[in-house]
Coordinates of C-alpha atoms in Angstrom, one line a residue:
M1 CA -13.5 0.3 12.9
H2 CA -10.1 -0.5 14.1
P3 CA -7.5 0.7 11.5
A4 CA -5.5 -2.4 11.8
A5 CA -8.3 -4.4 10.3
W6 CA -8.3 -2.3 7.2
W7 CA -4.4 -2.7 6.9
V8 CA -4.8 -6.6 7.2
W9 CA -7.5 -6.6 4.5
A10 CA -5.4 -4.4 2.2
L11 CA -2.3 -6.4 2.7
G12 CA -4.3 -9.5 1.6
L13 CA -5.3 -7.8 -1.6
A14 CA -1.6 -6.8 -2.1
V15 CA -0.5 -10.4 -1.6
A16 CA -3.1 -11.6 -4.0
A17 CA -2.0 -9.1 -6.6
S18 CA 1.7 -9.9 -6.3
S19 CA 1.2 -13.7 -6.7
T20 CA -0.6 -13.6 -10.1
T21 CA 0.0 -12.1 -13.7
N22 CA -3.5 -12.9 -14.7
P23 CA -4.8 -9.6 -16.0
L24 CA -8.4 -10.6 -15.2
L25 CA -7.5 -11.3 -11.5
L26 CA -5.6 -8.0 -11.4
V27 CA -8.7 -6.0 -12.7
L28 CA -10.8 -7.9 -10.1
V29 CA -8.3 -6.7 -7.3
L30 CA -8.8 -3.1 -8.6
A31 CA -12.5 -3.4 -8.6
V32 CA -12.6 -4.9 -5.1
S33 CA -10.4 -2.2 -3.7
T34 CA -12.2 0.7 -5.4
S35 CA -15.7 -0.6 -4.3
V36 CA -14.8 -1.0 -0.7
V37 CA -13.2 2.3 -0.5
L38 CA -16.2 4.0 -2.2
A39 CA -18.5 2.3 0.2
C40 CA -16.7 2.8 3.5
R41 CA -14.5 5.8 3.4
G42 CA -15.3 9.0 5.3
D43 CA -14.8 12.7 4.7
D44 CA -11.3 12.9 6.2
P45 CA -8.4 14.4 4.1
W46 CA -6.6 11.0 3.8
A47 CA -9.9 9.4 2.5
R48 CA -10.1 11.8 -0.2
A49 CA -6.6 11.2 -1.5
F50 CA -7.6 7.7 -2.8
R51 CA -7.9 9.0 -6.4
W52 CA -4.4 10.0 -6.3
Y53 CA -3.3 6.4 -5.8
L54 CA -5.5 5.4 -8.7
L55 CA -3.7 8.0 -10.8
L56 CA -0.4 6.8 -9.6
G57 CA -1.2 3.2 -10.5
L58 CA -2.1 4.4 -14.0
L59 CA 1.3 6.2 -14.2
V60 CA 3.0 3.0 -13.1
V61 CA 1.4 1.1 -16.0
A62 CA 2.2 3.8 -18.5
L63 CA 5.8 4.1 -17.4
R64 CA 6.3 0.3 -17.6
L65 CA 5.1 0.3 -21.1
V66 CA 7.2 3.2 -22.1
L67 CA 10.3 1.4 -20.6
H68 CA 9.4 -1.7 -22.5
V69 CA 9.1 0.3 -25.8
L70 CA 12.5 2.0 -25.3
V71 CA 14.7 -0.7 -23.8
G72 CA 12.6 -3.8 -23.2
F73 CA 13.4 -7.2 -24.3
K74 CA 11.6 -7.6 -27.6
D75 CA 10.3 -11.3 -28.0
G76 CA 7.3 -12.8 -29.5
E77 CA 5.7 -13.7 -32.9
H78 CA 2.8 -11.2 -33.3
V79 CA 4.5 -7.9 -34.5
V80 CA 2.6 -4.8 -33.7
L81 CA 4.9 -2.0 -34.8
R82 CA 8.5 -1.7 -36.1
L83 CA 10.4 1.2 -34.6
P84 CA 13.8 2.4 -35.6
S85 CA 16.5 0.5 -33.4
L86 CA 19.8 1.6 -31.9
G87 CA 22.0 -1.0 -30.4
L88 CA 24.0 -0.1 -27.3
P89 CA 27.7 -1.1 -26.7
S90 CA 28.6 -4.4 -25.1
W91 CA 29.2 -2.9 -21.8
A92 CA 25.5 -2.0 -21.5
A93 CA 24.6 -5.7 -21.9
G94 CA 23.6 -5.4 -25.6
I95 CA 20.4 -3.4 -24.8
E96 CA 18.6 -2.3 -27.9
V97 CA 16.7 1.0 -27.9
G98 CA 13.5 0.8 -29.9
G99 CA 13.1 -2.2 -32.3
T100 CA 10.3 -4.4 -33.2
L101 CA 7.3 -4.4 -30.8
T102 CA 5.3 -7.5 -30.4
A103 CA 1.9 -8.2 -28.7
E104 CA 3.6 -10.7 -26.3
G105 CA 6.1 -8.1 -25.1
L106 CA 3.4 -5.3 -24.7
L107 CA 1.1 -7.6 -22.8
S108 CA 3.8 -8.8 -20.5
A109 CA 5.1 -5.3 -19.6
G110 CA 1.5 -4.1 -19.1
V111 CA 0.6 -7.0 -16.9
Q112 CA 3.8 -6.4 -14.8
G113 CA 2.8 -2.7 -14.4
L114 CA -0.7 -3.5 -13.6
R115 CA 0.4 -5.9 -10.8
L116 CA 2.5 -3.2 -9.2
A117 CA -0.4 -0.7 -9.6
C118 CA -2.7 -3.1 -7.8
V119 CA -0.3 -3.2 -4.9
V120 CA 0.0 0.7 -4.9
V121 CA -3.9 0.9 -5.0
A122 CA -4.2 -1.7 -2.2
V123 CA -1.9 0.5 0.0
G124 CA -3.9 3.6 -1.0
A125 CA -7.1 1.9 0.1
A126 CA -5.6 1.1 3.5
N127 CA -4.7 4.8 3.8
A128 CA -8.0 5.9 2.8
L129 CA -9.9 3.7 5.2
A130 CA -7.6 3.7 8.3
D131 CA -7.1 6.7 10.4
P132 CA -3.3 7.0 10.7
K133 CA -3.5 8.6 14.1
R134 CA -5.7 5.8 15.4
L135 CA -3.3 3.3 13.9
L136 CA -0.4 4.9 15.7
R137 CA -2.1 4.2 19.0
A138 CA -2.5 0.5 18.1
L139 CA 1.1 0.0 17.4
P140 CA 3.4 -1.8 19.7
G141 CA 5.5 0.3 22.1
A142 CA 8.7 -0.9 20.4
L143 CA 7.5 0.7 17.0
H144 CA 6.1 3.8 18.5
E145 CA 9.0 6.1 17.3
I146 CA 8.9 4.6 13.8
G147 CA 5.2 4.7 13.8
V148 CA 5.1 8.4 14.5
A149 CA 7.6 9.1 11.6
V150 CA 5.3 6.9 9.2
V151 CA 2.1 8.6 10.3
V152 CA 3.6 12.1 9.9
S153 CA 4.9 11.3 6.4
V154 CA 1.5 9.6 5.3
S155 CA -0.5 12.7 6.7
V156 CA 1.7 15.3 4.8
A157 CA 0.2 14.8 1.3
P158 CA -3.4 14.9 2.3
Q159 CA -2.9 17.9 4.7
L160 CA -1.1 19.7 2.0
A161 CA -3.8 19.1 -0.5
E162 CA -6.4 20.3 2.0
A163 CA -4.3 23.4 2.7
V164 CA -4.1 24.2 -1.0
Q165 CA -7.9 23.9 -1.4
R166 CA -8.7 25.9 1.7
V167 CA -6.4 28.8 0.6
S168 CA -7.6 28.7 -3.1
R169 CA -11.1 28.9 -1.8
A170 CA -10.5 31.8 0.4
Q171 CA -8.9 33.8 -2.3
Q172 CA -11.8 33.1 -4.6
L173 CA -14.1 34.4 -1.9
R174 CA -12.1 37.5 -1.8
G175 CA -12.1 37.9 -5.5
G176 CA -8.2 37.7 -5.7
A177 CA -7.9 34.4 -7.6
G178 CA -5.9 34.3 -10.7
R179 CA -4.4 32.0 -13.3
G180 CA -0.9 31.1 -14.2
L181 CA 2.3 31.6 -12.3
R182 CA 0.7 34.6 -10.4
S183 CA -1.9 32.3 -8.8
V184 CA 0.9 29.8 -7.7
R185 CA 2.8 32.5 -6.0
R186 CA -0.4 33.6 -4.2
V187 CA -1.2 30.1 -2.9
A188 CA 2.3 28.9 -2.2
L189 CA 3.2 31.4 0.5
P190 CA 0.0 30.9 2.6
V191 CA 0.2 27.1 2.2
L192 CA 3.9 27.1 3.4
Q193 CA 2.8 29.2 6.5
D194 CA 0.1 26.9 7.2
V195 CA 2.4 23.8 6.9
L196 CA 4.9 25.5 9.3
D197 CA 2.2 26.3 11.8
R198 CA 1.0 22.7 11.8
S199 CA 4.6 21.5 12.2
L200 CA 5.2 23.7 15.2
A201 CA 1.8 22.7 16.8
L202 CA 2.6 18.9 16.3
A203 CA 6.0 19.5 17.9
A204 CA 4.6 21.3 20.9
A205 CA 2.0 18.6 21.3
M206 CA 4.5 15.8 21.3
D207 CA 6.8 17.6 23.6
S208 CA 4.1 18.3 26.1
R209 CA 3.1 14.6 26.2
G210 CA 6.6 13.5 26.8
F211 CA 7.4 11.8 23.5
G212 CA 10.8 10.1 23.4
R213 CA 11.0 9.2 27.1
A214 CA 12.0 5.6 27.7
R215 CA 13.1 3.3 30.6
E216 CA 16.7 2.3 31.2
V217 CA 17.2 -1.2 30.1
S218 CA 20.3 -3.5 30.5
A219 CA 22.7 -4.2 27.7
G220 CA 21.6 -8.0 27.8
A221 CA 18.0 -7.0 27.3
R222 CA 18.8 -4.8 24.3
R223 CA 20.9 -7.7 22.8
L224 CA 18.1 -10.1 23.3
T225 CA 15.6 -7.7 21.7
T226 CA 17.9 -7.2 18.7
A227 CA 18.5 -10.9 18.3
L228 CA 14.8 -11.8 18.3
S229 CA 13.9 -9.0 15.9
L230 CA 16.6 -9.8 13.5
A231 CA 16.0 -13.5 13.5
G232 CA 12.3 -13.0 13.1
L233 CA 12.8 -10.6 10.1
V234 CA 15.1 -13.1 8.4
G235 CA 12.7 -16.0 9.2
A236 CA 9.7 -13.9 7.8
A237 CA 11.6 -13.0 4.6
L238 CA 12.6 -16.6 4.0
G239 CA 9.1 -17.7 4.6
T240 CA 7.6 -15.2 2.3
Y241 CA 10.0 -16.2 -0.4
G242 CA 9.1 -19.9 0.1
L243 CA 5.4 -19.1 -0.3
L244 CA 6.1 -17.2 -3.5
D245 CA 8.5 -19.8 -5.0
T246 CA 6.3 -22.7 -6.0
T247 CA 9.4 -24.9 -6.7
G248 CA 11.0 -24.5 -3.2
P249 CA 10.7 -27.0 -0.4
A250 CA 7.5 -26.9 1.7
V251 CA 9.4 -26.3 4.9
L252 CA 10.6 -23.0 3.7
G253 CA 7.1 -21.7 3.3
V254 CA 4.4 -21.5 6.0
P255 CA 6.5 -23.2 8.9
T256 CA 9.4 -20.7 8.4
L257 CA 7.0 -17.7 8.0
L258 CA 5.2 -18.7 11.3
V259 CA 8.5 -19.1 13.2
G260 CA 9.7 -15.8 12.0
L261 CA 6.5 -13.9 12.9
L262 CA 6.4 -15.5 16.4
L263 CA 10.2 -14.3 16.8
V264 CA 9.2 -10.8 15.6
V265 CA 6.3 -10.6 18.2
A266 CA 8.5 -11.8 20.9
G267 CA 11.2 -9.1 19.9
L268 CA 8.4 -6.4 19.9
R269 CA 7.1 -7.3 23.3
A270 CA 10.7 -7.3 24.7
G271 CA 11.4 -3.9 23.1
G272 CA 8.1 -2.4 24.1
R273 CA 8.9 -2.8 27.8
R274 CA 11.1 0.2 27.8
V275 CA 8.4 2.5 26.3
Q276 CA 5.9 4.1 28.7
R277 CA 2.8 5.5 27.1
T278 CA -0.9 5.9 27.9
V279 CA -3.8 5.7 25.5
H280 CA -7.0 7.6 26.0
R281 CA -10.0 5.5 25.0
P282 CA -8.1 2.7 23.2
D283 CA -9.8 1.2 20.1
R284 CA -11.5 -2.1 20.6
W285 CA -11.2 -5.1 18.3
G286 CA -14.7 -6.7 18.0
L287 CA -16.5 -9.2 15.6
V288 CA -16.5 -6.6 12.7
E289 CA -12.7 -6.1 12.8
W290 CA -12.3 -10.0 12.9
L291 CA -14.6 -10.2 9.9
V292 CA -12.8 -7.6 7.8
A293 CA -9.3 -9.0 8.7
G294 CA -10.5 -12.4 8.1
C295 CA -11.7 -11.5 4.6
G296 CA -8.0 -10.2 3.9
L297 CA -6.5 -13.4 5.0
V298 CA -8.9 -15.4 3.0
V299 CA -8.0 -13.4 -0.1
A300 CA -4.2 -13.9 0.5
A301 CA -4.5 -17.5 1.3
S302 CA -6.8 -18.4 -1.7
S303 CA -4.5 -16.6 -4.1
L304 CA -1.4 -18.3 -2.8
V305 CA -3.0 -21.7 -2.9
A306 CA -4.4 -21.1 -6.4
A307 CA -0.9 -20.1 -7.6
R308 CA 0.6 -23.2 -6.1
L309 CA -2.0 -25.7 -7.3
D310 CA -2.5 -24.3 -10.9
P311 CA 0.3 -21.8 -11.8
V312 CA -0.8 -21.7 -15.4
A313 CA -4.3 -20.4 -14.7
T314 CA -3.0 -17.5 -12.5
S315 CA -0.5 -16.3 -15.1
M316 CA -0.9 -14.6 -18.5
P317 CA -0.4 -17.2 -21.3
L318 CA 2.1 -15.6 -23.7
Q319 CA 3.8 -18.6 -25.3
P320 CA 1.6 -19.2 -27.2
L321 CA -0.6 -16.2 -26.9
A322 CA -4.1 -17.0 -25.5
W323 CA -7.0 -15.7 -23.5
P324 CA -6.3 -16.0 -19.7
Q325 CA -8.3 -18.3 -17.5
L326 CA -10.3 -17.5 -14.5
P327 CA -9.4 -19.9 -11.6
A328 CA -12.4 -20.5 -9.4
L329 CA -10.4 -20.5 -6.2
A330 CA -8.8 -17.2 -6.6
V331 CA -12.0 -15.5 -8.0
A332 CA -13.9 -16.8 -4.9
G333 CA -11.3 -15.4 -2.4
L334 CA -11.3 -12.0 -4.2
L335 CA -15.2 -11.9 -4.0
V336 CA -14.8 -12.6 -0.2
G337 CA -12.6 -9.5 -0.2
A338 CA -15.4 -7.4 -1.3
V339 CA -17.6 -8.4 1.9
P340 CA -16.1 -5.4 3.9
A341 CA -18.0 -3.1 1.5
V342 CA -21.2 -4.2 3.0
V343 CA -19.9 -4.7 6.6
G344 CA -18.1 -1.4 6.7
A345 CA -21.0 0.5 5.4
L346 CA -23.4 -1.0 8.0
D347 CA -20.9 -0.4 10.7
G348 CA -20.5 3.2 9.5
G349 CA -24.2 3.8 9.3
R350 CA -24.8 2.3 12.8
S351 CA -22.0 4.4 14.4
R352 CA -23.6 7.5 12.8

């Protein structure tokens, strides 16, 4: 499957997670992301790294709770625990370390951490499902250099984990595996050598393919590209803010976002003219890709519409404390986001 389709789907889940503080919807986002990854991922190194994103999300939630216990704003009526408190000076904005912990404050901190964890897991799902090297081929020419840096940085962690596993397995077969600091020293040097060899091979491959060569363009063309890209990014930022802010004017939402995206596309096309590159066997965008990307867009659209129509149902009720609701529109959109689990599995089985 085209890697960009998975990224569109994952970004839709990230938008859905960032537009709600309802823990039931956030748990559903995690369930959809995990189920699709388990059904569609392959045996590549980046696919096996998804569990680390889950652990990172768990760490984010724990860290957010710890920060609330230490320096969080303690409000609410339902007292859970009373800790010793220490008031900081006035120049520290009167922050109080410790103090009384309430159920409202802990739930608010936990939900905020869970929302960020859902965004992290959604990005991890895209990394686990989309081949970063194939994604680089699909990027516009203007983003080719940036795309190479991103792909190399994304590929480092899975390749490093694979190198550690390979070296450890080789030492176990030779009967030289140990424990403690001695085993770390035995593994670290071969892994470092493997990483250096991979880096030199990548640099040689990029140099042999003429990476970095570009056409000469006029100063006017460069200024036009810069102006279009800058205006498009500003418009996209304002449009995104207008979508997330339910109290803002309607013209600041979808219209501004569409104009900004059109300007960004125009800037990318203008900047891509100076880059000459060839692609062997380019990835095709077919019906399956449209379906997967469409599911991500449905998830994002349904969550944004639900947040605008009924913001109370898409948030955690804290004042007064109550059980969160389940908005039907947001739930239906997230269930549509789970459709790629079936589509991707069928497509993978057919390709095998």
